Short mmCIF file of N, CA and C and ligand atoms in Angstrom, two decimals:
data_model
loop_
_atom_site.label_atom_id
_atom_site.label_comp_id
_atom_site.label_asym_id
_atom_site.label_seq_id
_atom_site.Cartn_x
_atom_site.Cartn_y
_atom_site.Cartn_z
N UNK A 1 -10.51 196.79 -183.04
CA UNK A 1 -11.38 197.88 -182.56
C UNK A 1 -11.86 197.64 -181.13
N UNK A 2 -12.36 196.34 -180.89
CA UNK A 2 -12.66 196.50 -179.34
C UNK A 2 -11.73 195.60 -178.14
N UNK A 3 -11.92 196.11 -177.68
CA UNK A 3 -11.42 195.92 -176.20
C UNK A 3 -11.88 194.78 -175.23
N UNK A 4 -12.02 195.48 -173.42
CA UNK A 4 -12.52 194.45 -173.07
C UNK A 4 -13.96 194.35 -173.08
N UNK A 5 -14.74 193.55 -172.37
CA UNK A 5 -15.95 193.55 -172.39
C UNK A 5 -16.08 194.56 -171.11
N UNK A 6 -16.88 195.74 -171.28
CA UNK A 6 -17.28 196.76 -169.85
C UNK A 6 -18.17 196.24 -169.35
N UNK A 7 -19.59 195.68 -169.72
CA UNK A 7 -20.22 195.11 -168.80
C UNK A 7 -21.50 194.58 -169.86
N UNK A 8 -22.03 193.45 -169.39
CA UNK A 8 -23.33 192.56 -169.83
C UNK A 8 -24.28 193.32 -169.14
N UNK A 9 -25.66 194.29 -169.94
CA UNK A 9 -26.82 194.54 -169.36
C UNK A 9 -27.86 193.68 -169.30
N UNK A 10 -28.40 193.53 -167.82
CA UNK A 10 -30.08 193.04 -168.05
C UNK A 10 -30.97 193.68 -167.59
N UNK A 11 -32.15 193.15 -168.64
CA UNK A 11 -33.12 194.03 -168.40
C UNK A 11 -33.86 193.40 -167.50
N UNK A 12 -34.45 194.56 -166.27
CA UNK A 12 -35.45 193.68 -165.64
C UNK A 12 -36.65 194.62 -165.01
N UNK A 13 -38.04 194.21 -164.62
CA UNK A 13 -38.94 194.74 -164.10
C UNK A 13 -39.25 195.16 -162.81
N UNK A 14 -37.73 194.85 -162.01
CA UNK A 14 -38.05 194.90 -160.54
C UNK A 14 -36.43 194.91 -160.05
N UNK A 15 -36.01 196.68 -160.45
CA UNK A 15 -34.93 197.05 -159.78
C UNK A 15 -34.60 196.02 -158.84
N UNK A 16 -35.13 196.57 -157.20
CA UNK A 16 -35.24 196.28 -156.29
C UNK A 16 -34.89 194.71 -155.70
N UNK A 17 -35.96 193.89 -156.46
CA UNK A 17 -35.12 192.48 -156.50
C UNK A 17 -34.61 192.14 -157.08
N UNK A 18 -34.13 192.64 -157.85
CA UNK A 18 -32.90 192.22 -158.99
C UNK A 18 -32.18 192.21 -157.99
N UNK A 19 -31.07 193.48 -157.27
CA UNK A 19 -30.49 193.91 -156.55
C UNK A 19 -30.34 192.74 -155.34
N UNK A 20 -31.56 192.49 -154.91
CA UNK A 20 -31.39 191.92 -153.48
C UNK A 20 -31.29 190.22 -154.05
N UNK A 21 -31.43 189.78 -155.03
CA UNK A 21 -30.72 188.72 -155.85
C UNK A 21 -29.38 188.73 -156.03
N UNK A 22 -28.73 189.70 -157.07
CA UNK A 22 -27.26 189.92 -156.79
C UNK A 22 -26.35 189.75 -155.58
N UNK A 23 -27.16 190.62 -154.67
CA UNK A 23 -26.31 190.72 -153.56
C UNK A 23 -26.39 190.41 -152.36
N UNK A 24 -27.40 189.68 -152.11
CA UNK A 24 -27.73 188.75 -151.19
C UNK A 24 -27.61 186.71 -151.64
N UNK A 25 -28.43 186.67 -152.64
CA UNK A 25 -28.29 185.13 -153.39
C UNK A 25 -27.03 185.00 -153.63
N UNK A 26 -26.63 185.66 -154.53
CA UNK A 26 -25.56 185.58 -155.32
C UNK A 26 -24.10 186.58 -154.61
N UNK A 27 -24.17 186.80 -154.05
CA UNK A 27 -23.11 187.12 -152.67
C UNK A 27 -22.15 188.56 -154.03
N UNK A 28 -22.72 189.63 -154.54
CA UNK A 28 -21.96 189.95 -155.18
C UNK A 28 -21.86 191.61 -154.56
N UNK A 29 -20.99 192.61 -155.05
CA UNK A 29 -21.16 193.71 -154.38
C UNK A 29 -22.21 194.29 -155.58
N UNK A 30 -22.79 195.14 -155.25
CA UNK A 30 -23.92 195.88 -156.05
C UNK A 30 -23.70 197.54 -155.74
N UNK A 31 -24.27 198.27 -157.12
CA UNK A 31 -24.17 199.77 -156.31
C UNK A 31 -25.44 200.63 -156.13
N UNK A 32 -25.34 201.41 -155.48
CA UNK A 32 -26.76 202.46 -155.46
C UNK A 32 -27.49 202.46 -157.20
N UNK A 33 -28.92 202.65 -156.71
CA UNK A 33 -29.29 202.50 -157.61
C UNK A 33 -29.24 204.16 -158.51
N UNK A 34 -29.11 204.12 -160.58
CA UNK A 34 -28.76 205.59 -160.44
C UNK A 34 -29.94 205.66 -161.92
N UNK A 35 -30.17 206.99 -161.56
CA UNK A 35 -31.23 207.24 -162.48
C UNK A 35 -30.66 207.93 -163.90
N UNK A 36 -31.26 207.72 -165.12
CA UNK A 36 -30.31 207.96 -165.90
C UNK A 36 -31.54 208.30 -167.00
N UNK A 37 -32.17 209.74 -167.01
CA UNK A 37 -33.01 209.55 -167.62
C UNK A 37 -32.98 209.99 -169.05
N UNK A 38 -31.59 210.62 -169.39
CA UNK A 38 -31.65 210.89 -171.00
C UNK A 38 -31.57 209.33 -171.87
N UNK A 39 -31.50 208.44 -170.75
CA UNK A 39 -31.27 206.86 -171.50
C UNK A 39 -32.60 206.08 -171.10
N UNK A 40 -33.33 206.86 -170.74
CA UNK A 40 -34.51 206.05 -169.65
C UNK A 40 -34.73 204.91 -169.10
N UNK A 41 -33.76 204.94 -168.23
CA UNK A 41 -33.59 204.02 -167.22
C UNK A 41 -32.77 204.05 -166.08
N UNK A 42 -33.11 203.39 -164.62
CA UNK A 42 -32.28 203.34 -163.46
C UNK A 42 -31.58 202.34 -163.81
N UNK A 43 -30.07 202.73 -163.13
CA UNK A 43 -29.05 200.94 -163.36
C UNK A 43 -28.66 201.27 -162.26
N UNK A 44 -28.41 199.53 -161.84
CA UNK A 44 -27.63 199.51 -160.59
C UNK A 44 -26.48 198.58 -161.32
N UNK A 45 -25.00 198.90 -160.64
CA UNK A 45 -24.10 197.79 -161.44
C UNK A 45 -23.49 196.88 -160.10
N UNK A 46 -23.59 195.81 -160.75
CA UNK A 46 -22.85 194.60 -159.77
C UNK A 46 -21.74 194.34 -160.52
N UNK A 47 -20.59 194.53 -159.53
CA UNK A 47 -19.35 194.74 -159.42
C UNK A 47 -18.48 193.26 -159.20
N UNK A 48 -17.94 193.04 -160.65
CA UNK A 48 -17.07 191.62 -160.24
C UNK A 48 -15.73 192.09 -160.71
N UNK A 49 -15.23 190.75 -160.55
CA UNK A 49 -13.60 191.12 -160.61
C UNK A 49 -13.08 191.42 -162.00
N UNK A 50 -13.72 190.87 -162.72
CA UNK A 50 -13.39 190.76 -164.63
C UNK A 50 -14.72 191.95 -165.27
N UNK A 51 -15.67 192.24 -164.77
CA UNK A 51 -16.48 193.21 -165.43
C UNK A 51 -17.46 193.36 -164.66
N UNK A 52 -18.91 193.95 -165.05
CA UNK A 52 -19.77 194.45 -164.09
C UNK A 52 -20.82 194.25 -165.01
N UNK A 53 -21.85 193.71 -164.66
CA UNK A 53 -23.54 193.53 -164.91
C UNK A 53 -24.41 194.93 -164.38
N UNK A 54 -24.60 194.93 -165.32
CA UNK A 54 -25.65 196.92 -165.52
C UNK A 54 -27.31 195.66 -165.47
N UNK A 55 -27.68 196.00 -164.22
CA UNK A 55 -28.89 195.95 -163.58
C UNK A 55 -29.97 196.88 -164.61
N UNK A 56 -31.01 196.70 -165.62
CA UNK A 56 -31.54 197.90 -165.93
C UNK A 56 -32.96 197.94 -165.93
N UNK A 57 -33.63 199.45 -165.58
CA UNK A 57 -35.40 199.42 -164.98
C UNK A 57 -35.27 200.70 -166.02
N UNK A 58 -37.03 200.29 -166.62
CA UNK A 58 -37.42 201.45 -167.47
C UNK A 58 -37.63 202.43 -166.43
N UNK A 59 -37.33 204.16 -167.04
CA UNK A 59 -37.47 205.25 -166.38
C UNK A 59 -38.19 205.81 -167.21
N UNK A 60 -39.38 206.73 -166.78
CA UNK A 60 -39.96 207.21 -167.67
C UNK A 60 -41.37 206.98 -168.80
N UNK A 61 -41.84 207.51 -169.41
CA UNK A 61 -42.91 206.74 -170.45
C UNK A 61 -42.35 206.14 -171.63
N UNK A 62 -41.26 206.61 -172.35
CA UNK A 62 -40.69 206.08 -173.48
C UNK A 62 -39.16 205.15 -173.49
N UNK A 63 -39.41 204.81 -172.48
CA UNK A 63 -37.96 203.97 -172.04
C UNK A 63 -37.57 202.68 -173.13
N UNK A 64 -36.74 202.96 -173.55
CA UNK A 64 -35.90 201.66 -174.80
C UNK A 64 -36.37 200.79 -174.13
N UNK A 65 -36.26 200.48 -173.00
CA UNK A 65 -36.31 198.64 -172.76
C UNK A 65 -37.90 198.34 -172.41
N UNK A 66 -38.60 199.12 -172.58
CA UNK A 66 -40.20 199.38 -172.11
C UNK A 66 -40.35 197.54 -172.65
N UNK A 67 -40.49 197.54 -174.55
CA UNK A 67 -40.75 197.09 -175.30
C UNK A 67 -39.81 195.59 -175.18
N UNK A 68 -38.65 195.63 -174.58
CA UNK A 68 -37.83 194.47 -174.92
C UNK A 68 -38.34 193.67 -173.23
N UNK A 69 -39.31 194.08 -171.96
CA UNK A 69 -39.48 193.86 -171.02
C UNK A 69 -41.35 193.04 -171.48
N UNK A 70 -42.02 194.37 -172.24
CA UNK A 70 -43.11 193.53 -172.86
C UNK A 70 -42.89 192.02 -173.58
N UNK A 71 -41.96 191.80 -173.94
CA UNK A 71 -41.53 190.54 -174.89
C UNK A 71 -41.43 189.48 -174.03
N UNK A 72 -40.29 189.98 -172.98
CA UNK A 72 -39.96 189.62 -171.90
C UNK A 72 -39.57 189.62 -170.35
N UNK A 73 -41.27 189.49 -169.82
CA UNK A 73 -41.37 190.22 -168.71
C UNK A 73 -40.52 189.79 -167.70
N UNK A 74 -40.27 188.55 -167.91
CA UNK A 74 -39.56 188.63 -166.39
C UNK A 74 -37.76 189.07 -166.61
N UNK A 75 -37.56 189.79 -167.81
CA UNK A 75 -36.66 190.10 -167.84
C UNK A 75 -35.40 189.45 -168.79
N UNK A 76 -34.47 189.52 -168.88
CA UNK A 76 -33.54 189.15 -169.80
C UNK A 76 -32.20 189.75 -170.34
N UNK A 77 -31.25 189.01 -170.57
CA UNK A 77 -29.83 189.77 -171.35
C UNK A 77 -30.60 191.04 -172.42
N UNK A 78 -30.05 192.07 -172.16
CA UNK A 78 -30.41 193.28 -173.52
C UNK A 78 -29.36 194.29 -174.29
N UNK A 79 -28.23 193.95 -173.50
CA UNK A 79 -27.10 193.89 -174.76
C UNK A 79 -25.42 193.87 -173.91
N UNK A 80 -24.47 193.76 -174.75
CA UNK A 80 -23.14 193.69 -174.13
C UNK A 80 -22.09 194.79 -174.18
N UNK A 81 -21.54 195.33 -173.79
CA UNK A 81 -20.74 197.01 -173.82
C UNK A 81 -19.33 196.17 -173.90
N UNK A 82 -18.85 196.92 -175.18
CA UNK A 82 -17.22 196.39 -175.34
C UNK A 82 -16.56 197.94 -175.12
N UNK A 83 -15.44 198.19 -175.12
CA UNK A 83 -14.73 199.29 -174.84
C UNK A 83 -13.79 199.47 -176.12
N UNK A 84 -13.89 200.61 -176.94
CA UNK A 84 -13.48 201.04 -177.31
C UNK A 84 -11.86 202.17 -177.51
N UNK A 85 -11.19 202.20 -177.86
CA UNK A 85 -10.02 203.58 -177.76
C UNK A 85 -10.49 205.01 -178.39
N UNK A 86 -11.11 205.26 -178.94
CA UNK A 86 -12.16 206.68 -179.86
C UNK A 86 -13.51 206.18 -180.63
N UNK A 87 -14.38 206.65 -179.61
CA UNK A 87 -15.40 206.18 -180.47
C UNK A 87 -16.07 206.81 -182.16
N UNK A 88 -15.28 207.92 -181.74
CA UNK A 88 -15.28 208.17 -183.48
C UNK A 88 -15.38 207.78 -184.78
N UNK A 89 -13.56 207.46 -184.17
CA UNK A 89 -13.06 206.21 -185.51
C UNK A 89 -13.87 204.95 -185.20
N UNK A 90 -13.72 204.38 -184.34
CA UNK A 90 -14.47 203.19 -184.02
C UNK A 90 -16.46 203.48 -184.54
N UNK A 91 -16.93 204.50 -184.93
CA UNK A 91 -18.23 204.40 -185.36
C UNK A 91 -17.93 204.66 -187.03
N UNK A 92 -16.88 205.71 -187.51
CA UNK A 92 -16.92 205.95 -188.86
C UNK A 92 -16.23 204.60 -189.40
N UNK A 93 -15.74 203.58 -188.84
CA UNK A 93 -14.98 202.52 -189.48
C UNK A 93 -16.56 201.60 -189.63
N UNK A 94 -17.18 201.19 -188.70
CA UNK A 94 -18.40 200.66 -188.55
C UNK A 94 -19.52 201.28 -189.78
N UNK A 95 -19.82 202.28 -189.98
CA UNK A 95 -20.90 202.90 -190.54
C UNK A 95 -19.90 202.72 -192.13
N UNK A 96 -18.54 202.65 -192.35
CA UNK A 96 -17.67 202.27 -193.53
C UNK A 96 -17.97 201.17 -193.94
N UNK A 97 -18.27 200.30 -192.94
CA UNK A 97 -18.80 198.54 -193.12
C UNK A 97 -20.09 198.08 -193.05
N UNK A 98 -20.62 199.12 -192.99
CA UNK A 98 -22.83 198.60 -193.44
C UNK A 98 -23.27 198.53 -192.03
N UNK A 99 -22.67 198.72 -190.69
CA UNK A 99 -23.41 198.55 -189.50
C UNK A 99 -24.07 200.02 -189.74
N UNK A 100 -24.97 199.68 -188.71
CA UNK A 100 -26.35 200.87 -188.27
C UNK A 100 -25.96 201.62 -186.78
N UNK A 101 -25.62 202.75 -186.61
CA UNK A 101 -25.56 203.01 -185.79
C UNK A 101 -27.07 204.16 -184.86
N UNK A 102 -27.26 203.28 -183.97
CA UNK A 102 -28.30 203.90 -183.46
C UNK A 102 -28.77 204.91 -183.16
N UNK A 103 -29.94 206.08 -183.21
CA UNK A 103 -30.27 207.18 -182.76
C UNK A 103 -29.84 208.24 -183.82
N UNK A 104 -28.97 209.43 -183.26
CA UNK A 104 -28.89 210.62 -184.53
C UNK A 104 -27.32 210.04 -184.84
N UNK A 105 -26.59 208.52 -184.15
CA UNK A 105 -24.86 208.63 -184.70
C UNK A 105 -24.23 209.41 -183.99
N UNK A 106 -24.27 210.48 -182.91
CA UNK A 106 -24.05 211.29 -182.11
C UNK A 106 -23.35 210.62 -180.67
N UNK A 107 -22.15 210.20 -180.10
CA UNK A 107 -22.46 209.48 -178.83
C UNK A 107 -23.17 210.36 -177.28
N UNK A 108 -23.53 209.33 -176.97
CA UNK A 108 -24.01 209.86 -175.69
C UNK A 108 -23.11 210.09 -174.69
N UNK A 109 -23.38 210.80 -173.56
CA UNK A 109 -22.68 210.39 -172.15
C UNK A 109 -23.61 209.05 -171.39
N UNK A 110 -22.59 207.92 -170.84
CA UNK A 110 -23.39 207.06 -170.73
C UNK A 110 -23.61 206.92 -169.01
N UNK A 111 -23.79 205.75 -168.34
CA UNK A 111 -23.85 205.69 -166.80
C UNK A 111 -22.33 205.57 -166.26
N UNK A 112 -21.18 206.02 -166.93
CA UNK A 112 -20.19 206.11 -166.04
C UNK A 112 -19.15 207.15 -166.62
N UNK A 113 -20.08 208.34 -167.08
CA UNK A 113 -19.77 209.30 -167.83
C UNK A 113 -18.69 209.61 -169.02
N UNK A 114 -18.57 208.36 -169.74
CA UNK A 114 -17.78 208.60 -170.84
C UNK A 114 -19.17 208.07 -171.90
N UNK A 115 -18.24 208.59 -173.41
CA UNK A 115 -19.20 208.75 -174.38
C UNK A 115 -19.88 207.25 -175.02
N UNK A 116 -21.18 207.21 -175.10
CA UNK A 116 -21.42 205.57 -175.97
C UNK A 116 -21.89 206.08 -176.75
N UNK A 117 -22.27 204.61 -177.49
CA UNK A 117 -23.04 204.84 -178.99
C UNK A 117 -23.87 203.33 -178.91
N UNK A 118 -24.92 203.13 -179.11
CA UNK A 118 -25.30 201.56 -179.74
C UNK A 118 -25.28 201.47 -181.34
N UNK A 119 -24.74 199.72 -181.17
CA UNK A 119 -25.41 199.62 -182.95
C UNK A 119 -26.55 198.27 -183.02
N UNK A 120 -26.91 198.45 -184.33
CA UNK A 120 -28.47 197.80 -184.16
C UNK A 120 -28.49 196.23 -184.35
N UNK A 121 -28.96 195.80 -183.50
CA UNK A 121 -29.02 194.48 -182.84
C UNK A 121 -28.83 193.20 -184.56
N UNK A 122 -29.81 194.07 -185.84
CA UNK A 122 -29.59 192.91 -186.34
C UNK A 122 -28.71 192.56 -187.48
N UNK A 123 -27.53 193.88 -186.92
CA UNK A 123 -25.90 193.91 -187.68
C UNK A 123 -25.19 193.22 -187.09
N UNK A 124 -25.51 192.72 -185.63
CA UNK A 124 -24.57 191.50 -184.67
C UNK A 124 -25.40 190.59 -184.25
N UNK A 125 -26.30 189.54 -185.23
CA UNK A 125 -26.73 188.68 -184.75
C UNK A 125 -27.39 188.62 -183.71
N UNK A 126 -28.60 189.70 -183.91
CA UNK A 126 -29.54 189.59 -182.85
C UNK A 126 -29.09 190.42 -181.51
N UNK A 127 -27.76 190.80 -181.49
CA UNK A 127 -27.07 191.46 -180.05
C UNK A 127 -26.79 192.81 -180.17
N UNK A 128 -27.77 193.64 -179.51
CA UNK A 128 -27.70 194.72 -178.83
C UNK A 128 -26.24 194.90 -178.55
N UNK A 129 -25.65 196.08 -179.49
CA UNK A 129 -23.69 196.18 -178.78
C UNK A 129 -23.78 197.73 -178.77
N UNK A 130 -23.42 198.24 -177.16
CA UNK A 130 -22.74 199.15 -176.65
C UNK A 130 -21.19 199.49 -176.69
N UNK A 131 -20.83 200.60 -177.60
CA UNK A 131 -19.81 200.98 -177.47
C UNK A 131 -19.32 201.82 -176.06
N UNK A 132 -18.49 201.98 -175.91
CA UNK A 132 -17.93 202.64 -174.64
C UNK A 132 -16.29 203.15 -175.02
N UNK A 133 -16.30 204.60 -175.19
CA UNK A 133 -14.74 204.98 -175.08
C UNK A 133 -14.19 205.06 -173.91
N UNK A 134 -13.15 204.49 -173.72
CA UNK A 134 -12.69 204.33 -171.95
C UNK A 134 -11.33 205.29 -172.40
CO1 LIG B 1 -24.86 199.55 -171.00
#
């Protein structure tokens, strides 16, 4: 069912230097920052050769990562995006096998406009997993 890895998100409290960490410290390319508020949050992605790190800032009052930033303010890994071939089958095979799929089960459009879905962190050992149909 999955693919490659699309990208490792972190969560953090300070867009801005996140960014100028990436791509100044850490010599990496980075992109504009983009607002994404049906997911509530800005991401910026830093761009490597094998995958890309999704930069992520709560947007909004009810932002998912509000709560995972309270835990851990200065930030932290908050989940991993594998790529999928139909996220369909790839959610009705999952929800066939006791995983939880997050929200109404519906995928979203995500920050690079194809469809995701999450499933719930404590069907994969604690890990936040983003689907992604590529
Ligand atoms: Co993501």
């Amino acid at each position: 069912m999955l693919g490659r890895v699309n990208h490792v998100a972190i969560a953090v409290p300070d867009l801005a230097a996140a960014t100028t960490a990436y791509r100044d410290t850490l010599g990496a390319t980075v992109s504009a920052p983009q607002a994404l508020p049906e997911h509530g949050v800005t991401v910026v992605f830093v761009e490597l050769p094998n995958t890309k790190i999704e930069l992520l800032q709560p947007l909004g009052t009810d932002s998912p990562i509000a709560a995972f930033l309270e835990k851990s303010p200065s930030g932290g890994m908050h989940h991993i995006c594998y790529e999928v071939g139909d996220i369909f089958v790839a959610r009705d095979q999952l929800i066939r096998g006791g995983a939880r799929v997050l929200g109404n089960g519906q995928p979203k459009i995500g920050a690079h406009g194809k469809p995701v879905l999450f499933l719930h962190p404590k069907d994969f050992f604690g890990t936040l997993i983003e689907l992604e149909q590529v």
